mmCIF file of C-alpha atoms in Angstrom:
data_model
loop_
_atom_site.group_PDB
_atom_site.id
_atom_site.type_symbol
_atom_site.label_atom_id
_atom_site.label_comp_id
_atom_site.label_asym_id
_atom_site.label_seq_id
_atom_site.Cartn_x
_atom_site.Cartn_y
_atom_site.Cartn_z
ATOM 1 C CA UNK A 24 0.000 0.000 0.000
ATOM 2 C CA UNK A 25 1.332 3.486 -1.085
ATOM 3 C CA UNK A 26 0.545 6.725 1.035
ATOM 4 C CA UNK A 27 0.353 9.818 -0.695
ATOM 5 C CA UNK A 28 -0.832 13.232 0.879
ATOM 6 C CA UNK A 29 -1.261 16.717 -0.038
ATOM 7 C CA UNK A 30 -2.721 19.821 2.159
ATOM 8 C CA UNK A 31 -2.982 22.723 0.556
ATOM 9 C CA UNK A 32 -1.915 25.960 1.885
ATOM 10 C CA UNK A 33 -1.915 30.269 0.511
ATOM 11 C CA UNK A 34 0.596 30.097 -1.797
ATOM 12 C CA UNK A 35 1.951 25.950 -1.448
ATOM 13 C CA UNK A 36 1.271 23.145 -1.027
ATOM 14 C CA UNK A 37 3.029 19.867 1.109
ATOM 15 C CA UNK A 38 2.779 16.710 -0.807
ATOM 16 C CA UNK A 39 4.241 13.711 1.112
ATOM 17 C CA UNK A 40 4.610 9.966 1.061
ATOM 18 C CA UNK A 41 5.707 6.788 2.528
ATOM 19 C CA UNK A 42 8.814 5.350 0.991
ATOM 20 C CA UNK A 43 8.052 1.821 1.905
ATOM 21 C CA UNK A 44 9.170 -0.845 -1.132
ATOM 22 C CA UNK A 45 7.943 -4.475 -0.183
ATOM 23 C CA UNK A 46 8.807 -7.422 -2.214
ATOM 24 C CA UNK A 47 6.922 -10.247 -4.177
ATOM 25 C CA UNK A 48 6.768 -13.288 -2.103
ATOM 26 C CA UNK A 49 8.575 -11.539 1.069
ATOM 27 C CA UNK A 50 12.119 -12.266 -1.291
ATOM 28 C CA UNK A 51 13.610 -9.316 0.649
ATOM 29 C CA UNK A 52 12.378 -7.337 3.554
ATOM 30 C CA UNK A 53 10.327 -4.413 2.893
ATOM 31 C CA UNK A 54 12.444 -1.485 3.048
ATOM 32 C CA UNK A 55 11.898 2.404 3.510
ATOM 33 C CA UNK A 56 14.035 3.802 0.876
ATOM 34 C CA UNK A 57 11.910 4.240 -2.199
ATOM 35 C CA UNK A 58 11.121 8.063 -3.495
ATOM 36 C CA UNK A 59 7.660 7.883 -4.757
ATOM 37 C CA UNK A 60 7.435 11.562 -5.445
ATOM 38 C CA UNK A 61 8.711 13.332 -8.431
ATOM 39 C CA UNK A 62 9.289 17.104 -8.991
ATOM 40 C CA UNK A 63 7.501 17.833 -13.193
ATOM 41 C CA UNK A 64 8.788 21.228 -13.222
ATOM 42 C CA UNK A 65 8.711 24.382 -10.674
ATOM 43 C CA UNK A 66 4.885 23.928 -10.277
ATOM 44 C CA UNK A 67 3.990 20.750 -10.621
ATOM 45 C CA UNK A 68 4.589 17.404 -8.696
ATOM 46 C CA UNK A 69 3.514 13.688 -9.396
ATOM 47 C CA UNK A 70 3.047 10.650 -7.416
ATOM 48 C CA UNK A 71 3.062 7.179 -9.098
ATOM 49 C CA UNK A 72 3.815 3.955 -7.867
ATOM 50 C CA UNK A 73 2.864 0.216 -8.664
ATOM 51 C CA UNK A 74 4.143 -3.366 -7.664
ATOM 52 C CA UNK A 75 6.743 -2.892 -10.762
ATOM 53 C CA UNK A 76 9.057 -0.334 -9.531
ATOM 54 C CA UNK A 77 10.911 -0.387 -12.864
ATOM 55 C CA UNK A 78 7.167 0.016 -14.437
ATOM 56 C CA UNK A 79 7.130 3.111 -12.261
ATOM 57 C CA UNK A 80 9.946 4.667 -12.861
ATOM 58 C CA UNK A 81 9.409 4.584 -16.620
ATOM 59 C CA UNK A 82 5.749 6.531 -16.359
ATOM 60 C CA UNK A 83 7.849 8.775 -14.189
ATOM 61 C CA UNK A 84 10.514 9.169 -16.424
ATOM 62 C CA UNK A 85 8.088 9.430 -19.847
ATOM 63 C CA UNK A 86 5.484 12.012 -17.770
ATOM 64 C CA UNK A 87 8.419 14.363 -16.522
ATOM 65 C CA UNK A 88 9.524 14.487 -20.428
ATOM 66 C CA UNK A 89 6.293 15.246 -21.724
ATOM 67 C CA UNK A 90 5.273 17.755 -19.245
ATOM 68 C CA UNK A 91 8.472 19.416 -18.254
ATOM 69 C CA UNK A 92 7.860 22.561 -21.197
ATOM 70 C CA UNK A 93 4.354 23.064 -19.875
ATOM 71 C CA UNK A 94 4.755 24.741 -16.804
ATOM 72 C CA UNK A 95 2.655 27.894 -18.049
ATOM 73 C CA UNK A 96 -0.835 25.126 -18.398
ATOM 74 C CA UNK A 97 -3.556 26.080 -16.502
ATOM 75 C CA UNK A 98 -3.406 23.599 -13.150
ATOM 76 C CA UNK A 99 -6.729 22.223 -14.341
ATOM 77 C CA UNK A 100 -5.562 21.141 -18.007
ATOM 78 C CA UNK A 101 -2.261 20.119 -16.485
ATOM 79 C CA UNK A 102 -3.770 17.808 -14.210
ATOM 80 C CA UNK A 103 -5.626 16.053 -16.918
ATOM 81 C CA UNK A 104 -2.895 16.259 -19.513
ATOM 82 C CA UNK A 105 -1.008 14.192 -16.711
ATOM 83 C CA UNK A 106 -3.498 11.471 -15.497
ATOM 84 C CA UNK A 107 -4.390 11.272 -19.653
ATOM 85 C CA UNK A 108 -0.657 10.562 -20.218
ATOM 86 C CA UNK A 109 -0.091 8.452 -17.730
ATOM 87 C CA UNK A 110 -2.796 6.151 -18.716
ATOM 88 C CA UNK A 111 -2.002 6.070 -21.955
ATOM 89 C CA UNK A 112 2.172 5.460 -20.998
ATOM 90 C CA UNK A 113 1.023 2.940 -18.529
ATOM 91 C CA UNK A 114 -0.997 0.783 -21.436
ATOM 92 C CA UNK A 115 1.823 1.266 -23.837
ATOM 93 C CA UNK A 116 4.551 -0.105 -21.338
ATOM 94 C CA UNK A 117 2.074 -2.684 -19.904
ATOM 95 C CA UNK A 118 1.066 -3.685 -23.720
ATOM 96 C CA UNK A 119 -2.860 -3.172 -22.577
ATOM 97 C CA UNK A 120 -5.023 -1.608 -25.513
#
């Protein structure tokens, strides 16, 4: 289970998380080392995470890259630009149509 929490306050906002990684099948012991949030650009930050770590890290990875030069959106579009992207990066890596 992933954690992920954001209070809003005039003129910021605090986004955190847990940074608990467990493994399939207990192989390793769960560990609290994993950064599950990642900075878009000087506005905007994204939370992601999924059994696949790698799988993660690639959405991350592809998002950041398509949104970075978008920092002027409007927070509304931006927000649906992202979830719409990461859907659609998610399918392609997963091979789901």
């Amino acid at each position: 289970m992933t954690l992920v929490a954001a209070v809003g306050f005039p003129g910021e906002v605090l986004m955190i998380s847990d940074s608990r990684v467990s493994y399939r099948n207990n192989i390793k012991p769960p560990k609290d080392e994993l950064k599950k949030i990642f900075q878009l650009n000087q506005s905007s930050l994204v939370s992601f995470t999924s059994e696949d770590v790698r799988l993660s890290q690639k959405i991350i990875e592809n998002v950041t890259m398509h949104i970075s030069n978008k920092f002027q959106t409007e927070t509304s579009a931006l927000l649906k630009e992202i979830t719409t992207h990461v859907s659609k990066t998610y399918r392609t890596l997963t091979h789901l149509s």
